[in-house]
Amino acid sequence: MATILITGGTGMVGQQLTRVLLSKGYDVIWLSRASGKKEIDGKVIRIASWNLQEQTIDETAIQQADHIIHLAGAGVADKRWTAKRKQEILDSRTQSSALLVKALQTIPNKVQSVISASAIGWYGPDEDNTLGSSFTEDMPAYPDYLGSTCKAWEESITPVTELGKRLVKLRIGIVLSTTGGALAEFKKPLKGGMAAILGSGKQMISWIHVHDLCRMFLYAIENQSMQGTFNAVAPHPVSNKELTLTLAKQKNGSFYIPFYVPAFLLKMILGEMSIEVLKSATVSSRKIEEQGFRFEYATIQQALRDL
């Protein structure tokens, strides 16, 4: 079987994706700051080292790889958006891409394809979508912080196509998982029987179950005709209110009290990041479905029931 080199393998998506790849018989190598080994589901994977600041990388990892999955990047919602943090978010993505491009240019390799993460932060809010419909992959990047970051992120990995590598970019929505991310934050108030609806609750959330996202990365590896940019979101976006109340019903039955967290309070707590929490973004999954991909968790009810 082929060898898959993953950047950002230690993250929530990277670990789940590694399990999926191992179950399919693929060999997996992680790129991380420190080299070593890790056992996952009874199988040992190698961790090769790279250093973004010094722009160094383990050459054998590049030489052994048949495909690269590029997930590396500082967590967007992990810390308050100071000027320093915003620069770190951008640099962690563009510098890691630049190092991969440099490695593929200078190290003899057999890499066939690069599957790179991006994000639906590329798109603006629904009210700025003059077409009045779902956002599609051909729309320009929105001129705000996340839009410009996603644009620089995608542009930084695009030069691999000049090296004859097939490139797929997945613009990932809000990932729902039991091991971290947004779902854990939505669940927190429910421990006290409260269902916290953010702002008006009308803002649309384009989400994806982590298992479907991992299957999509696998699909991109195995389908050689697939190239370009695809939205990695489920077919049925939901409002913040619907997601919150659906989760509350499944977790607490009828024992919960819905309440609204005012937008001004979110702005005080989160600062500039509140823009993304309150933003409505209805993103289309049509292109990936036309490519032949089928979702196992197409509705929020199916996803939350599983999770």
PDB file of C-alpha atoms in Angstrom:
ATOM      1  CA  MET A   1       0.000   0.000   0.000  1.00  0.00           C
ATOM      2  CA  ALA A   2       0.947   3.635  -0.463  1.00  0.00           C
ATOM      3  CA  THR A   3       2.601   5.782   2.201  1.00  0.00           C
ATOM      4  CA  ILE A   4       0.775   8.918   3.320  1.00  0.00           C
ATOM      5  CA  LEU A   5       2.777  11.765   4.856  1.00  0.00           C
ATOM      6  CA  ILE A   6       0.617  13.944   7.127  1.00  0.00           C
ATOM      7  CA  THR A   7       1.470  17.398   8.445  1.00  0.00           C
ATOM      8  CA  GLY A   8      -0.555  18.331  11.511  1.00  0.00           C
ATOM      9  CA  GLY A   9      -1.117  14.666  12.306  1.00  0.00           C
ATOM     10  CA  THR A  10      -1.274  15.263  16.061  1.00  0.00           C
ATOM     11  CA  GLY A  11      -4.401  17.416  15.754  1.00  0.00           C
ATOM     12  CA  MET A  12      -8.027  16.336  16.111  1.00  0.00           C
ATOM     13  CA  VAL A  13      -8.565  15.680  12.405  1.00  0.00           C
ATOM     14  CA  GLY A  14      -5.051  14.300  11.875  1.00  0.00           C
ATOM     15  CA  GLN A  15      -5.401  11.593  14.506  1.00  0.00           C
ATOM     16  CA  GLN A  16      -8.842  10.502  13.308  1.00  0.00           C
ATOM     17  CA  LEU A  17      -7.641  10.526   9.691  1.00  0.00           C
ATOM     18  CA  THR A  18      -4.613   8.425  10.648  1.00  0.00           C
ATOM     19  CA  ARG A  19      -6.917   5.773  12.120  1.00  0.00           C
ATOM     20  CA  VAL A  20      -8.976   5.697   8.916  1.00  0.00           C
ATOM     21  CA  LEU A  21      -5.872   5.376   6.725  1.00  0.00           C
ATOM     22  CA  LEU A  22      -4.362   2.632   8.887  1.00  0.00           C
ATOM     23  CA  SER A  23      -7.633   0.691   8.784  1.00  0.00           C
ATOM     24  CA  LYS A  24      -7.437   0.793   4.973  1.00  0.00           C
ATOM     25  CA  GLY A  25      -3.899  -0.600   4.975  1.00  0.00           C
ATOM     26  CA  TYR A  26      -1.964   2.592   4.238  1.00  0.00           C
ATOM     27  CA  ASP A  27       1.369   3.355   5.880  1.00  0.00           C
ATOM     28  CA  VAL A  28       1.390   6.709   7.660  1.00  0.00           C
ATOM     29  CA  ILE A  29       4.209   9.096   8.582  1.00  0.00           C
ATOM     30  CA  TRP A  30       3.638  12.265  10.587  1.00  0.00           C
ATOM     31  CA  LEU A  31       5.698  15.425  10.258  1.00  0.00           C
ATOM     32  CA  SER A  32       6.153  17.101  13.640  1.00  0.00           C
ATOM     33  CA  ARG A  33       8.622  19.264  15.545  1.00  0.00           C
ATOM     34  CA  ALA A  34      10.192  16.238  17.241  1.00  0.00           C
ATOM     35  CA  SER A  35      10.863  12.832  15.688  1.00  0.00           C
ATOM     36  CA  GLY A  36       9.823   9.560  17.305  1.00  0.00           C
ATOM     37  CA  LYS A  37       7.158   6.862  17.108  1.00  0.00           C
ATOM     38  CA  LYS A  38       3.523   6.567  18.144  1.00  0.00           C
ATOM     39  CA  GLU A  39       1.241   3.554  18.472  1.00  0.00           C
ATOM     40  CA  ILE A  40      -2.289   4.000  17.139  1.00  0.00           C
ATOM     41  CA  ASP A  41      -4.793   1.141  17.144  1.00  0.00           C
ATOM     42  CA  GLY A  42      -1.992  -1.370  17.638  1.00  0.00           C
ATOM     43  CA  LYS A  43       0.080  -0.046  14.749  1.00  0.00           C
ATOM     44  CA  VAL A  44       3.271   1.994  15.069  1.00  0.00           C
ATOM     45  CA  ILE A  45       3.679   5.081  12.922  1.00  0.00           C
ATOM     46  CA  ARG A  46       6.889   7.025  12.416  1.00  0.00           C
ATOM     47  CA  ILE A  47       7.101  10.684  13.343  1.00  0.00           C
ATOM     48  CA  ALA A  48       9.593  12.573  11.188  1.00  0.00           C
ATOM     49  CA  SER A  49      10.835  16.044  12.120  1.00  0.00           C
ATOM     50  CA  TRP A  50      10.575  19.401  10.413  1.00  0.00           C
ATOM     51  CA  ASN A  51      11.313  22.942  11.550  1.00  0.00           C
ATOM     52  CA  LEU A  52       9.382  25.812   9.985  1.00  0.00           C
ATOM     53  CA  GLN A  53      11.626  28.561  11.312  1.00  0.00           C
ATOM     54  CA  GLU A  54      14.802  26.920  10.016  1.00  0.00           C
ATOM     55  CA  GLN A  55      12.978  25.502   6.966  1.00  0.00           C
ATOM     56  CA  THR A  56      14.404  22.002   7.504  1.00  0.00           C
ATOM     57  CA  ILE A  57      12.695  18.679   6.942  1.00  0.00           C
ATOM     58  CA  ASP A  58      13.434  14.958   7.232  1.00  0.00           C
ATOM     59  CA  GLU A  59      14.382  14.068   3.642  1.00  0.00           C
ATOM     60  CA  THR A  60      13.543  10.360   4.051  1.00  0.00           C
ATOM     61  CA  ALA A  61       9.933  11.236   4.890  1.00  0.00           C
ATOM     62  CA  ILE A  62       9.588  13.066   1.567  1.00  0.00           C
ATOM     63  CA  GLN A  63      11.341  10.261  -0.289  1.00  0.00           C
ATOM     64  CA  GLN A  64       9.045   7.590   1.159  1.00  0.00           C
ATOM     65  CA  ALA A  65       5.762   9.444   0.611  1.00  0.00           C
ATOM     66  CA  ASP A  66       3.344   8.630  -2.196  1.00  0.00           C
ATOM     67  CA  HIS A  67       0.844  11.272  -1.104  1.00  0.00           C
ATOM     68  CA  ILE A  68       0.959  14.261   1.265  1.00  0.00           C
ATOM     69  CA  ILE A  69      -1.961  15.449   3.376  1.00  0.00           C
ATOM     70  CA  HIS A  70      -1.263  18.983   4.571  1.00  0.00           C
ATOM     71  CA  LEU A  71      -3.196  19.849   7.751  1.00  0.00           C
ATOM     72  CA  ALA A  72      -0.609  21.904   9.656  1.00  0.00           C
ATOM     73  CA  GLY A  73      -1.646  25.238  11.114  1.00  0.00           C
ATOM     74  CA  ALA A  74      -2.148  26.957  14.469  1.00  0.00           C
ATOM     75  CA  GLY A  75      -5.690  26.610  15.816  1.00  0.00           C
ATOM     76  CA  VAL A  76      -7.831  29.562  14.736  1.00  0.00           C
ATOM     77  CA  ALA A  77     -10.092  29.440  17.808  1.00  0.00           C
ATOM     78  CA  ASP A  78      -7.506  28.367  20.394  1.00  0.00           C
ATOM     79  CA  LYS A  79      -6.543  31.851  21.594  1.00  0.00           C
ATOM     80  CA  ARG A  80      -7.781  35.442  21.433  1.00  0.00           C
ATOM     81  CA  TRP A  81      -6.895  37.176  18.159  1.00  0.00           C
ATOM     82  CA  THR A  82      -4.104  39.538  19.128  1.00  0.00           C
ATOM     83  CA  ALA A  83      -1.953  40.938  16.324  1.00  0.00           C
ATOM     84  CA  LYS A  84       0.746  38.436  17.289  1.00  0.00           C
ATOM     85  CA  ARG A  85      -1.676  35.498  17.266  1.00  0.00           C
ATOM     86  CA  LYS A  86      -3.124  36.475  13.890  1.00  0.00           C
ATOM     87  CA  GLN A  87       0.368  36.548  12.407  1.00  0.00           C
ATOM     88  CA  GLU A  88       1.105  33.147  13.960  1.00  0.00           C
ATOM     89  CA  ILE A  89      -2.059  31.685  12.415  1.00  0.00           C
ATOM     90  CA  LEU A  90      -1.033  32.965   8.979  1.00  0.00           C
ATOM     91  CA  ASP A  91       2.653  32.051   9.216  1.00  0.00           C
ATOM     92  CA  SER A  92       2.000  28.514  10.461  1.00  0.00           C
ATOM     93  CA  ARG A  93       0.086  27.839   7.263  1.00  0.00           C
ATOM     94  CA  THR A  94       2.111  29.666   4.638  1.00  0.00           C
ATOM     95  CA  GLN A  95       5.544  28.754   6.035  1.00  0.00           C
ATOM     96  CA  SER A  96       4.657  25.074   6.287  1.00  0.00           C
ATOM     97  CA  SER A  97       3.388  25.121   2.700  1.00  0.00           C
ATOM     98  CA  ALA A  98       6.556  26.862   1.553  1.00  0.00           C
ATOM     99  CA  LEU A  99       8.676  24.198   3.231  1.00  0.00           C
ATOM    100  CA  LEU A 100       6.736  21.408   1.517  1.00  0.00           C
ATOM    101  CA  VAL A 101       7.097  23.106  -1.874  1.00  0.00           C
ATOM    102  CA  LYS A 102      10.833  23.576  -1.308  1.00  0.00           C
ATOM    103  CA  ALA A 103      11.230  19.931  -0.246  1.00  0.00           C
ATOM    104  CA  LEU A 104       9.401  18.632  -3.311  1.00  0.00           C
ATOM    105  CA  GLN A 105      11.549  20.860  -5.520  1.00  0.00           C
ATOM    106  CA  THR A 106      14.893  19.757  -4.084  1.00  0.00           C
ATOM    107  CA  ILE A 107      14.460  16.193  -2.760  1.00  0.00           C
ATOM    108  CA  PRO A 108      14.024  13.308  -5.222  1.00  0.00           C
ATOM    109  CA  ASN A 109      10.546  11.928  -4.548  1.00  0.00           C
ATOM    110  CA  LYS A 110       7.624   9.879  -5.855  1.00  0.00           C
ATOM    111  CA  VAL A 111       4.826  12.053  -4.452  1.00  0.00           C
ATOM    112  CA  GLN A 112       1.782  11.817  -6.712  1.00  0.00           C
ATOM    113  CA  SER A 113      -0.633  14.164  -4.992  1.00  0.00           C
ATOM    114  CA  VAL A 114      -0.931  16.806  -2.290  1.00  0.00           C
ATOM    115  CA  ILE A 115      -4.254  17.141  -0.457  1.00  0.00           C
ATOM    116  CA  SER A 116      -4.266  20.427   1.424  1.00  0.00           C
ATOM    117  CA  ALA A 117      -6.633  21.748   4.040  1.00  0.00           C
ATOM    118  CA  SER A 118      -8.141  25.194   3.703  1.00  0.00           C
ATOM    119  CA  ALA A 119     -11.278  26.608   5.334  1.00  0.00           C
ATOM    120  CA  ILE A 120     -14.650  28.147   4.577  1.00  0.00           C
ATOM    121  CA  GLY A 121     -13.292  31.279   6.237  1.00  0.00           C
ATOM    122  CA  TRP A 122     -12.490  31.987   2.564  1.00  0.00           C
ATOM    123  CA  TYR A 123     -16.105  33.180   2.206  1.00  0.00           C
ATOM    124  CA  GLY A 124     -17.750  36.231   3.702  1.00  0.00           C
ATOM    125  CA  PRO A 125     -21.070  36.450   5.536  1.00  0.00           C
ATOM    126  CA  ASP A 126     -24.278  35.523   3.726  1.00  0.00           C
ATOM    127  CA  GLU A 127     -25.505  39.127   3.697  1.00  0.00           C
ATOM    128  CA  ASP A 128     -22.541  40.035   1.481  1.00  0.00           C
ATOM    129  CA  ASN A 129     -23.334  37.247  -0.981  1.00  0.00           C
ATOM    130  CA  THR A 130     -25.147  39.233  -3.671  1.00  0.00           C
ATOM    131  CA  LEU A 131     -26.244  36.043  -5.443  1.00  0.00           C
ATOM    132  CA  GLY A 132     -28.446  35.170  -2.464  1.00  0.00           C
ATOM    133  CA  SER A 133     -27.447  31.502  -2.641  1.00  0.00           C
ATOM    134  CA  SER A 134     -24.880  29.119  -1.181  1.00  0.00           C
ATOM    135  CA  PHE A 135     -21.195  29.971  -1.489  1.00  0.00           C
ATOM    136  CA  THR A 136     -19.445  27.978  -4.226  1.00  0.00           C
ATOM    137  CA  GLU A 137     -15.772  27.292  -4.877  1.00  0.00           C
ATOM    138  CA  ASP A 138     -15.463  29.799  -7.729  1.00  0.00           C
ATOM    139  CA  MET A 139     -16.259  32.803  -5.522  1.00  0.00           C
ATOM    140  CA  PRO A 140     -13.409  35.178  -4.600  1.00  0.00           C
ATOM    141  CA  ALA A 141     -11.909  35.302  -1.122  1.00  0.00           C
ATOM    142  CA  TYR A 142     -13.641  37.767   1.212  1.00  0.00           C
ATOM    143  CA  PRO A 143     -11.401  40.746   2.073  1.00  0.00           C
ATOM    144  CA  ASP A 144     -11.285  40.251   5.845  1.00  0.00           C
ATOM    145  CA  TYR A 145      -8.711  38.555   8.081  1.00  0.00           C
ATOM    146  CA  LEU A 146      -9.818  34.949   7.592  1.00  0.00           C
ATOM    147  CA  GLY A 147     -10.591  35.444   3.909  1.00  0.00           C
ATOM    148  CA  SER A 148      -7.144  36.870   3.198  1.00  0.00           C
ATOM    149  CA  THR A 149      -5.522  34.192   5.379  1.00  0.00           C
ATOM    150  CA  CYS A 150      -7.247  31.394   3.472  1.00  0.00           C
ATOM    151  CA  LYS A 151      -6.253  33.002   0.166  1.00  0.00           C
ATOM    152  CA  ALA A 152      -2.580  33.207   1.199  1.00  0.00           C
ATOM    153  CA  TRP A 153      -2.794  29.644   2.551  1.00  0.00           C
ATOM    154  CA  GLU A 154      -4.101  28.236  -0.725  1.00  0.00           C
ATOM    155  CA  GLU A 155      -1.685  30.280  -2.837  1.00  0.00           C
ATOM    156  CA  SER A 156       1.272  29.065  -0.762  1.00  0.00           C
ATOM    157  CA  ILE A 157       0.659  25.410  -1.635  1.00  0.00           C
ATOM    158  CA  THR A 158      -0.373  25.960  -5.292  1.00  0.00           C
ATOM    159  CA  PRO A 159       3.244  25.846  -6.670  1.00  0.00           C
ATOM    160  CA  VAL A 160       3.262  22.039  -6.209  1.00  0.00           C
ATOM    161  CA  THR A 161       1.200  21.850  -9.411  1.00  0.00           C
ATOM    162  CA  GLU A 162       4.203  23.268 -11.304  1.00  0.00           C
ATOM    163  CA  LEU A 163       6.129  20.187 -10.108  1.00  0.00           C
ATOM    164  CA  GLY A 164       3.590  17.845 -11.704  1.00  0.00           C
ATOM    165  CA  LYS A 165       1.790  17.014  -8.450  1.00  0.00           C
ATOM    166  CA  ARG A 166      -1.979  16.661  -8.390  1.00  0.00           C
ATOM    167  CA  LEU A 167      -3.363  19.209  -5.908  1.00  0.00           C
ATOM    168  CA  VAL A 168      -6.686  19.077  -4.086  1.00  0.00           C
ATOM    169  CA  LYS A 169      -7.691  21.824  -1.651  1.00  0.00           C
ATOM    170  CA  LEU A 170     -10.515  21.141   0.808  1.00  0.00           C
ATOM    171  CA  ARG A 171     -12.210  24.192   2.321  1.00  0.00           C
ATOM    172  CA  ILE A 172     -13.302  22.715   5.613  1.00  0.00           C
ATOM    173  CA  GLY A 173     -16.393  23.799   7.539  1.00  0.00           C
ATOM    174  CA  ILE A 174     -17.074  23.505  11.279  1.00  0.00           C
ATOM    175  CA  VAL A 175     -15.850  20.010  12.174  1.00  0.00           C
ATOM    176  CA  LEU A 176     -18.035  18.073  14.622  1.00  0.00           C
ATOM    177  CA  SER A 177     -16.127  15.503  16.688  1.00  0.00           C
ATOM    178  CA  THR A 178     -16.193  13.968  20.164  1.00  0.00           C
ATOM    179  CA  THR A 179     -12.472  14.600  20.656  1.00  0.00           C
ATOM    180  CA  GLY A 180     -12.456  18.394  20.584  1.00  0.00           C
ATOM    181  CA  GLY A 181     -13.334  21.360  18.438  1.00  0.00           C
ATOM    182  CA  ALA A 182     -16.661  23.194  18.227  1.00  0.00           C
ATOM    183  CA  LEU A 183     -18.921  20.416  19.525  1.00  0.00           C
ATOM    184  CA  ALA A 184     -17.206  20.384  22.909  1.00  0.00           C
ATOM    185  CA  GLU A 185     -17.890  24.128  23.232  1.00  0.00           C
ATOM    186  CA  PHE A 186     -21.547  23.709  22.285  1.00  0.00           C
ATOM    187  CA  LYS A 187     -21.915  20.983  24.921  1.00  0.00           C
ATOM    188  CA  LYS A 188     -20.468  22.903  27.873  1.00  0.00           C
ATOM    189  CA  PRO A 189     -23.607  24.873  28.870  1.00  0.00           C
ATOM    190  CA  LEU A 190     -25.720  21.699  28.615  1.00  0.00           C
ATOM    191  CA  LYS A 191     -23.987  20.302  31.692  1.00  0.00           C
ATOM    192  CA  GLY A 192     -25.986  22.859  33.658  1.00  0.00           C
ATOM    193  CA  GLY A 193     -29.145  22.225  31.660  1.00  0.00           C
ATOM    194  CA  MET A 194     -28.719  25.380  29.566  1.00  0.00           C
ATOM    195  CA  ALA A 195     -28.823  25.574  25.757  1.00  0.00           C
ATOM    196  CA  ALA A 196     -26.787  28.636  24.751  1.00  0.00           C
ATOM    197  CA  ILE A 197     -27.935  30.186  21.472  1.00  0.00           C
ATOM    198  CA  LEU A 198     -25.326  32.634  20.186  1.00  0.00           C
ATOM    199  CA  GLY A 199     -26.442  36.088  19.087  1.00  0.00           C
ATOM    200  CA  SER A 200     -29.706  35.914  17.158  1.00  0.00           C
ATOM    201  CA  GLY A 201     -29.211  32.200  16.534  1.00  0.00           C
ATOM    202  CA  LYS A 202     -30.188  32.757  12.899  1.00  0.00           C
ATOM    203  CA  GLN A 203     -26.638  32.595  11.548  1.00  0.00           C
ATOM    204  CA  MET A 204     -26.102  29.561   9.322  1.00  0.00           C
ATOM    205  CA  ILE A 205     -23.390  27.043  10.207  1.00  0.00           C
ATOM    206  CA  SER A 206     -21.801  24.952   7.473  1.00  0.00           C
ATOM    207  CA  TRP A 207     -20.560  21.878   9.321  1.00  0.00           C
ATOM    208  CA  ILE A 208     -19.156  18.397   8.648  1.00  0.00           C
ATOM    209  CA  HIS A 209     -18.900  15.212  10.707  1.00  0.00           C
ATOM    210  CA  VAL A 210     -15.236  14.368  11.313  1.00  0.00           C
ATOM    211  CA  HIS A 211     -15.714  10.860   9.870  1.00  0.00           C
ATOM    212  CA  ASP A 212     -17.059  12.267   6.594  1.00  0.00           C
ATOM    213  CA  LEU A 213     -14.153  14.715   6.486  1.00  0.00           C
ATOM    214  CA  CYS A 214     -11.642  11.884   6.900  1.00  0.00           C
ATOM    215  CA  ARG A 215     -13.440   9.890   4.212  1.00  0.00           C
ATOM    216  CA  MET A 216     -13.205  12.934   1.944  1.00  0.00           C
ATOM    217  CA  PHE A 217      -9.428  13.134   2.367  1.00  0.00           C
ATOM    218  CA  LEU A 218      -9.229   9.415   1.564  1.00  0.00           C
ATOM    219  CA  TYR A 219     -11.521   9.929  -1.436  1.00  0.00           C
ATOM    220  CA  ALA A 220      -9.244  12.704  -2.708  1.00  0.00           C
ATOM    221  CA  ILE A 221      -6.230  10.397  -2.488  1.00  0.00           C
ATOM    222  CA  GLU A 222      -7.883   7.475  -4.246  1.00  0.00           C
ATOM    223  CA  ASN A 223      -9.615   9.365  -7.070  1.00  0.00           C
ATOM    224  CA  GLN A 224      -6.958  10.483  -9.513  1.00  0.00           C
ATOM    225  CA  SER A 225      -9.394  12.595 -11.530  1.00  0.00           C
ATOM    226  CA  MET A 226     -10.084  14.813  -8.547  1.00  0.00           C
ATOM    227  CA  GLN A 227      -8.173  18.095  -8.492  1.00  0.00           C
ATOM    228  CA  GLY A 228      -8.787  21.707  -7.586  1.00  0.00           C
ATOM    229  CA  THR A 229     -10.824  23.194  -4.758  1.00  0.00           C
ATOM    230  CA  PHE A 230     -13.783  21.584  -2.990  1.00  0.00           C
ATOM    231  CA  ASN A 231     -15.943  22.666  -0.075  1.00  0.00           C
ATOM    232  CA  ALA A 232     -15.751  20.104   2.740  1.00  0.00           C
ATOM    233  CA  VAL A 233     -19.167  20.700   4.289  1.00  0.00           C
ATOM    234  CA  ALA A 234     -22.280  18.565   4.769  1.00  0.00           C
ATOM    235  CA  PRO A 235     -25.186  19.086   2.330  1.00  0.00           C
ATOM    236  CA  HIS A 236     -27.526  20.617   4.913  1.00  0.00           C
ATOM    237  CA  PRO A 237     -26.232  23.678   6.815  1.00  0.00           C
ATOM    238  CA  VAL A 238     -28.216  24.607   9.929  1.00  0.00           C
ATOM    239  CA  SER A 239     -28.766  27.715  11.999  1.00  0.00           C
ATOM    240  CA  ASN A 240     -26.941  28.106  15.282  1.00  0.00           C
ATOM    241  CA  LYS A 241     -30.304  27.837  17.050  1.00  0.00           C
ATOM    242  CA  GLU A 242     -31.237  24.578  15.301  1.00  0.00           C
ATOM    243  CA  LEU A 243     -27.851  23.020  16.022  1.00  0.00           C
ATOM    244  CA  THR A 244     -27.983  24.056  19.683  1.00  0.00           C
ATOM    245  CA  LEU A 245     -31.535  22.831  20.287  1.00  0.00           C
ATOM    246  CA  THR A 246     -30.983  19.573  18.375  1.00  0.00           C
ATOM    247  CA  LEU A 247     -27.922  18.873  20.509  1.00  0.00           C
ATOM    248  CA  ALA A 248     -29.814  19.783  23.689  1.00  0.00           C
ATOM    249  CA  LYS A 249     -32.698  17.434  22.868  1.00  0.00           C
ATOM    250  CA  GLN A 250     -30.388  14.532  22.068  1.00  0.00           C
ATOM    251  CA  LYS A 251     -28.217  15.070  25.129  1.00  0.00           C
ATOM    252  CA  ASN A 252     -30.715  16.218  27.766  1.00  0.00           C
ATOM    253  CA  GLY A 253     -34.101  15.157  26.402  1.00  0.00           C
ATOM    254  CA  SER A 254     -36.611  17.792  27.503  1.00  0.00           C
ATOM    255  CA  PHE A 255     -34.510  18.923  30.477  1.00  0.00           C
ATOM    256  CA  TYR A 256     -32.883  22.092  29.187  1.00  0.00           C
ATOM    257  CA  ILE A 257     -33.499  25.815  29.167  1.00  0.00           C
ATOM    258  CA  PRO A 258     -32.710  27.724  25.949  1.00  0.00           C
ATOM    259  CA  PHE A 259     -31.219  31.203  26.354  1.00  0.00           C
ATOM    260  CA  TYR A 260     -29.627  33.740  24.054  1.00  0.00           C
ATOM    261  CA  VAL A 261     -26.067  35.014  24.543  1.00  0.00           C
ATOM    262  CA  PRO A 262     -26.145  38.634  23.303  1.00  0.00           C
ATOM    263  CA  ALA A 263     -23.806  39.602  20.489  1.00  0.00           C
ATOM    264  CA  PHE A 264     -22.297  42.449  22.542  1.00  0.00           C
ATOM    265  CA  LEU A 265     -21.329  39.996  25.297  1.00  0.00           C
ATOM    266  CA  LEU A 266     -19.652  37.664  22.790  1.00  0.00           C
ATOM    267  CA  LYS A 267     -17.715  40.639  21.412  1.00  0.00           C
ATOM    268  CA  MET A 268     -16.513  41.506  24.926  1.00  0.00           C
ATOM    269  CA  ILE A 269     -15.411  37.922  25.624  1.00  0.00           C
ATOM    270  CA  LEU A 270     -13.990  36.927  22.250  1.00  0.00           C
ATOM    271  CA  GLY A 271     -12.905  40.215  20.723  1.00  0.00           C
ATOM    272  CA  GLU A 272     -12.467  40.146  16.941  1.00  0.00           C
ATOM    273  CA  MET A 273     -13.011  36.371  16.869  1.00  0.00           C
ATOM    274  CA  SER A 274     -16.703  37.014  17.688  1.00  0.00           C
ATOM    275  CA  ILE A 275     -17.151  38.061  14.053  1.00  0.00           C
ATOM    276  CA  GLU A 276     -16.709  34.436  13.013  1.00  0.00           C
ATOM    277  CA  VAL A 277     -18.954  33.083  15.788  1.00  0.00           C
ATOM    278  CA  LEU A 278     -21.763  35.398  14.704  1.00  0.00           C
ATOM    279  CA  LYS A 279     -21.159  35.159  10.938  1.00  0.00           C
ATOM    280  CA  SER A 280     -23.691  33.350   8.788  1.00  0.00           C
ATOM    281  CA  ALA A 281     -22.133  31.317   5.963  1.00  0.00           C
ATOM    282  CA  THR A 282     -24.194  28.941   3.826  1.00  0.00           C
ATOM    283  CA  VAL A 283     -21.657  26.904   1.850  1.00  0.00           C
ATOM    284  CA  SER A 284     -22.475  24.498  -0.976  1.00  0.00           C
ATOM    285  CA  SER A 285     -21.362  20.838  -1.064  1.00  0.00           C
ATOM    286  CA  ARG A 286     -22.600  20.303  -4.626  1.00  0.00           C
ATOM    287  CA  LYS A 287     -19.187  20.142  -6.311  1.00  0.00           C
ATOM    288  CA  ILE A 288     -17.811  17.326  -4.116  1.00  0.00           C
ATOM    289  CA  GLU A 289     -21.093  15.413  -4.500  1.00  0.00           C
ATOM    290  CA  GLU A 290     -20.906  15.791  -8.278  1.00  0.00           C
ATOM    291  CA  GLN A 291     -17.426  14.267  -7.984  1.00  0.00           C
ATOM    292  CA  GLY A 292     -19.125  11.132  -6.615  1.00  0.00           C
ATOM    293  CA  PHE A 293     -18.604  11.573  -2.878  1.00  0.00           C
ATOM    294  CA  ARG A 294     -21.497  10.432  -0.666  1.00  0.00           C
ATOM    295  CA  PHE A 295     -21.960  11.635   2.899  1.00  0.00           C
ATOM    296  CA  GLU A 296     -22.692   9.158   5.677  1.00  0.00           C
ATOM    297  CA  TYR A 297     -23.873  12.015   7.913  1.00  0.00           C
ATOM    298  CA  ALA A 298     -25.778  14.414   5.678  1.00  0.00           C
ATOM    299  CA  THR A 299     -28.065  15.940   8.311  1.00  0.00           C
ATOM    300  CA  ILE A 300     -27.303  17.430  11.720  1.00  0.00           C
ATOM    301  CA  GLN A 301     -29.661  14.905  13.330  1.00  0.00           C
ATOM    302  CA  GLN A 302     -27.677  11.984  11.896  1.00  0.00           C
ATOM    303  CA  ALA A 303     -24.364  13.542  12.901  1.00  0.00           C
ATOM    304  CA  LEU A 304     -25.310  14.407  16.480  1.00  0.00           C
ATOM    305  CA  ARG A 305     -27.007  11.048  17.026  1.00  0.00           C
ATOM    306  CA  ASP A 306     -23.744   9.354  16.128  1.00  0.00           C
ATOM    307  CA  LEU A 307     -21.537  11.727  18.093  1.00  0.00           C
TER     308      LEU A 307
END
